[in-house]
CSV table of C-alpha atoms in Angstrom, one decimal:
chain,number,residue,atom,x,y,z
A,1,MET,CA,66.8,-33.7,-1.3
A,2,SER,CA,64.4,-33.7,-4.3
A,3,ALA,CA,61.4,-31.3,-4.6
A,4,LYS,CA,60.6,-29.7,-1.3
A,5,SER,CA,57.3,-30.3,0.4
A,6,TYR,CA,57.6,-26.9,1.9
A,7,PRO,CA,58.9,-24.4,-0.7
A,8,ASP,CA,61.4,-21.8,0.4
A,9,THR,CA,59.0,-19.0,-0.5
A,10,MET,CA,56.2,-20.2,1.7
A,11,THR,CA,55.6,-18.2,4.9
A,12,LEU,CA,56.1,-20.2,8.1
A,13,ALA,CA,52.4,-19.8,8.9
A,14,GLU,CA,51.4,-21.4,5.6
A,15,ALA,CA,54.0,-24.1,5.9
A,16,ARG,CA,53.0,-25.0,9.4
A,17,SER,CA,49.3,-25.2,8.5
A,18,LEU,CA,50.2,-27.5,5.6
A,19,PHE,CA,52.3,-29.6,8.0
A,20,PHE,CA,49.3,-29.9,10.3
A,21,ALA,CA,47.0,-31.0,7.5
A,22,ARG,CA,49.5,-33.5,6.0
A,23,SER,CA,50.2,-35.0,9.5
A,24,GLY,CA,46.6,-35.2,10.6
A,25,LEU,CA,47.2,-33.0,13.6
A,26,GLY,CA,44.1,-30.8,13.3
A,27,GLU,CA,43.8,-27.1,12.6
A,28,ASP,CA,45.9,-26.0,15.6
A,29,GLY,CA,48.3,-28.9,15.6
A,30,GLY,CA,46.9,-30.2,18.9
A,31,TYR,CA,48.3,-27.3,20.9
A,32,ASN,CA,45.0,-26.7,22.7
A,33,ALA,CA,44.3,-30.4,23.5
A,34,ARG,CA,44.4,-31.4,27.2
A,35,TRP,CA,46.2,-34.7,26.5
A,36,VAL,CA,48.8,-35.8,23.9
A,37,ARG,CA,48.4,-39.3,22.5
A,38,VAL,CA,51.5,-41.0,21.2
A,39,GLU,CA,50.8,-44.1,19.1
A,40,THR,CA,52.9,-46.9,20.6
A,41,LYS,CA,51.9,-50.4,19.7
A,42,PRO,CA,50.0,-52.2,21.1
A,43,ILE,CA,48.9,-49.6,23.7
A,44,PRO,CA,49.0,-45.8,23.0
A,45,VAL,CA,50.6,-43.6,25.6
A,46,TYR,CA,48.9,-40.4,26.9
A,47,PHE,CA,50.5,-37.5,28.8
A,48,PRO,CA,49.3,-34.0,29.8
A,49,ASN,CA,49.7,-31.3,27.2
A,50,THR,CA,51.4,-28.8,29.5
A,51,ALA,CA,52.2,-25.3,28.5
A,52,ARG,CA,55.9,-26.2,28.5
A,53,ARG,CA,55.2,-29.2,26.1
A,54,VAL,CA,53.3,-26.9,23.8
A,55,GLU,CA,56.1,-24.4,23.8
A,56,ALA,CA,58.6,-27.1,22.7
A,57,ALA,CA,56.1,-28.7,20.2
A,58,LYS,CA,55.7,-25.4,18.4
A,59,LEU,CA,59.5,-25.2,17.8
A,60,HIS,CA,59.6,-29.0,17.0
A,61,ASP,CA,56.9,-28.6,14.3
A,62,LEU,CA,58.9,-25.8,12.7
A,63,HIS,CA,62.0,-28.0,12.7
A,64,HIS,CA,59.9,-30.7,10.8
A,65,VAL,CA,59.0,-28.0,8.2
A,66,ALA,CA,62.6,-26.9,7.8
A,67,MET,CA,64.1,-30.4,7.7
A,68,GLU,CA,61.3,-32.0,5.7
A,69,TYR,CA,61.2,-35.0,8.0
A,70,GLU,CA,57.9,-36.8,8.0
A,71,THR,CA,55.8,-37.6,11.1
A,72,ASP,CA,56.0,-41.4,10.6
A,73,TRP,CA,58.2,-43.5,12.9
A,74,ALA,CA,61.3,-43.0,10.7
A,75,GLY,CA,60.8,-39.3,10.4
A,76,GLU,CA,60.2,-38.8,14.1
A,77,ALA,CA,63.4,-40.8,14.8
A,78,GLU,CA,65.3,-38.5,12.3
A,79,ILE,CA,64.0,-35.3,13.8
A,80,ALA,CA,64.8,-36.6,17.3
A,81,ALA,CA,68.4,-37.3,16.3
A,82,TRP,CA,68.7,-34.0,14.6
A,83,GLU,CA,67.3,-32.1,17.6
A,84,ILE,CA,69.4,-34.0,20.1
A,85,ALA,CA,72.6,-33.4,18.0
A,86,SER,CA,71.8,-29.6,17.7
A,87,GLY,CA,70.6,-29.4,21.3
A,88,CYS,CA,67.2,-29.0,22.9
A,89,GLY,CA,68.3,-26.3,25.4
A,90,ARG,CA,66.0,-25.8,28.4
A,91,HIS,CA,63.1,-27.8,26.8
A,92,GLY,CA,62.8,-30.8,29.0
A,93,TRP,CA,59.9,-32.2,27.1
A,94,ALA,CA,61.9,-32.1,23.9
A,95,TRP,CA,64.8,-34.0,25.5
A,96,LEU,CA,62.4,-36.7,26.9
A,97,LEU,CA,60.3,-37.3,23.8
A,98,ASN,CA,63.3,-37.2,21.5
A,99,LEU,CA,65.2,-39.8,23.6
A,100,GLY,CA,62.2,-42.1,23.1
A,101,ALA,CA,62.1,-41.6,19.4
A,102,PHE,CA,65.9,-41.8,19.2
A,103,THR,CA,65.8,-45.3,20.8
A,104,VAL,CA,63.2,-46.4,18.3
A,105,GLY,CA,65.5,-45.2,15.5
A,106,MET,CA,68.4,-47.1,16.9
A,107,ALA,CA,66.4,-50.3,16.6
A,108,LEU,CA,64.5,-49.7,13.4
A,109,PHE,CA,66.3,-47.0,11.3
A,110,PRO,CA,70.0,-47.0,12.4
A,111,ARG,CA,71.4,-45.5,9.2
A,112,ARG,CA,68.8,-42.8,8.9
A,113,LEU,CA,69.2,-42.0,12.6
A,114,TYR,CA,73.0,-41.7,12.2
A,115,ARG,CA,72.8,-39.4,9.1
A,116,ALA,CA,70.2,-37.1,10.8
A,117,PHE,CA,72.4,-36.9,14.0
A,118,MET,CA,75.5,-36.0,12.0
A,119,ARG,CA,73.4,-33.4,10.1
A,120,GLY,CA,72.3,-31.9,13.4
A,121,ARG,CA,75.9,-31.6,14.6
A,122,ARG,CA,76.4,-29.0,11.9
A,123,CYS,CA,73.1,-27.1,12.4
A,124,ALA,CA,71.4,-24.8,14.9
A,125,ASN,CA,67.8,-25.0,15.9
A,126,LEU,CA,65.1,-22.8,17.5
A,127,TYR,CA,65.3,-24.3,21.0
A,128,ARG,CA,68.0,-22.1,22.4
A,129,GLU,CA,66.5,-18.7,21.4
A,130,GLY,CA,62.8,-19.6,20.7
A,131,PHE,CA,60.7,-18.1,17.9
A,132,PRO,CA,57.8,-15.7,18.4
A,133,GLU,CA,54.5,-16.8,17.0
A,134,SER,CA,53.9,-13.2,15.8
A,135,GLU,CA,56.6,-13.7,13.1
A,136,LEU,CA,55.1,-16.8,11.5
A,137,ALA,CA,53.4,-14.7,8.8
A,138,THR,CA,56.4,-12.6,8.1
A,139,LYS,CA,59.2,-15.1,8.0
A,140,SER,CA,59.7,-17.6,5.1
A,141,VAL,CA,60.7,-21.2,5.1
A,142,SER,CA,63.9,-20.1,3.4
A,143,TRP,CA,64.6,-17.8,6.3
A,144,LEU,CA,64.2,-20.7,8.8
A,145,ARG,CA,66.4,-23.0,6.8
A,146,GLU,CA,69.1,-20.3,6.7
A,147,ARG,CA,68.6,-19.6,10.4
A,148,CYS,CA,69.2,-23.2,11.2
A,149,GLY,CA,72.1,-23.5,8.9
A,150,ILE,CA,70.6,-26.5,7.1
A,151,ASP,CA,72.5,-26.1,3.9
A,152,ARG,CA,75.9,-26.1,5.7
A,153,ASP,CA,78.6,-28.4,4.4
A,154,ASP,CA,77.8,-32.0,5.1
A,155,SER,CA,81.5,-32.9,5.6
A,156,LYS,CA,82.7,-36.2,6.9
A,157,PRO,CA,81.9,-36.7,10.6
A,158,SER,CA,84.8,-36.0,12.9
A,159,ALA,CA,85.9,-38.3,15.8
A,160,SER,CA,84.0,-36.0,18.2
A,161,ASP,CA,80.8,-36.3,16.1
A,162,LYS,CA,81.0,-40.1,16.3
A,163,LEU,CA,81.8,-40.1,20.0
A,164,ALA,CA,78.8,-37.8,20.6
A,165,TYR,CA,76.6,-40.2,18.7
A,166,VAL,CA,77.8,-43.2,20.8
A,167,PHE,CA,77.3,-41.1,24.0
A,168,TRP,CA,73.6,-40.3,23.0
A,169,CYS,CA,73.0,-44.0,22.1
A,170,PHE,CA,74.1,-44.9,25.7
A,171,VAL,CA,71.9,-42.1,27.2
A,172,ALA,CA,68.9,-43.3,25.2
A,173,ILE,CA,69.4,-46.9,26.3
A,174,ALA,CA,69.9,-45.9,29.9
A,175,TYR,CA,66.8,-43.7,29.7
A,176,HIS,CA,64.6,-46.6,28.5
A,177,ALA,CA,66.2,-49.0,31.0
A,178,ALA,CA,65.3,-46.7,33.8
A,179,TRP,CA,61.7,-46.5,32.7
A,180,PHE,CA,61.6,-50.2,32.3
A,181,ALA,CA,62.9,-50.8,35.8
A,182,PHE,CA,60.4,-48.2,37.1
A,183,GLY,CA,57.5,-50.1,35.3
A,184,LEU,CA,58.7,-53.4,36.7
A,185,ALA,CA,58.8,-52.0,40.3
A,186,ILE,CA,55.3,-50.7,39.9
A,187,LEU,CA,54.1,-54.0,38.5
A,188,TRP,CA,55.8,-55.9,41.4
A,189,TRP,CA,54.2,-53.5,43.9
A,190,LEU,CA,50.8,-54.1,42.4
A,191,VAL,CA,51.2,-57.9,42.4
A,192,ILE,CA,52.2,-57.9,46.1
A,193,ARG,CA,49.2,-55.7,47.0
A,194,ILE,CA,46.8,-58.0,45.1
A,195,LEU,CA,48.3,-61.2,46.6
């Protein structure tokens, strides 16, 4: 990686505020909004901003800072692959949203997705243990990167790494197929009710 967008010496509070500003997420990152809007073309998707989703989003945003992945389509696919590979723990929202971004990455950014997934196989993340907001001002970006093991050896992927990647590709496809089938069933029900 070239020059870092979030220098190691920055506190996590400073880095997260900068991340919000660069990503256009507002002063609080949208944590207090009632609804979350995800830009999907041609129609955006809205879902409730539950306390559990906010809990996962706070950790997800810190992962963006540590990994330096952007919030564009490619960056969201990369962070999704990295988080899936390193595990989302009990955070159901993280699993669901990451599977969506993972599928987009499979279609549009397969090489970047694969590299991010393999990188995630050698890292840890914050989902398992969490991170208290009270420590944002006292912990540095360097501490977070070290905690996640980001600078660990990027050795050649093993057979189990590759199998894990293939497994998650199938899971992501099945996830979207299930939603597609559900949408078709609802559409069919609506057509029958109207006719």
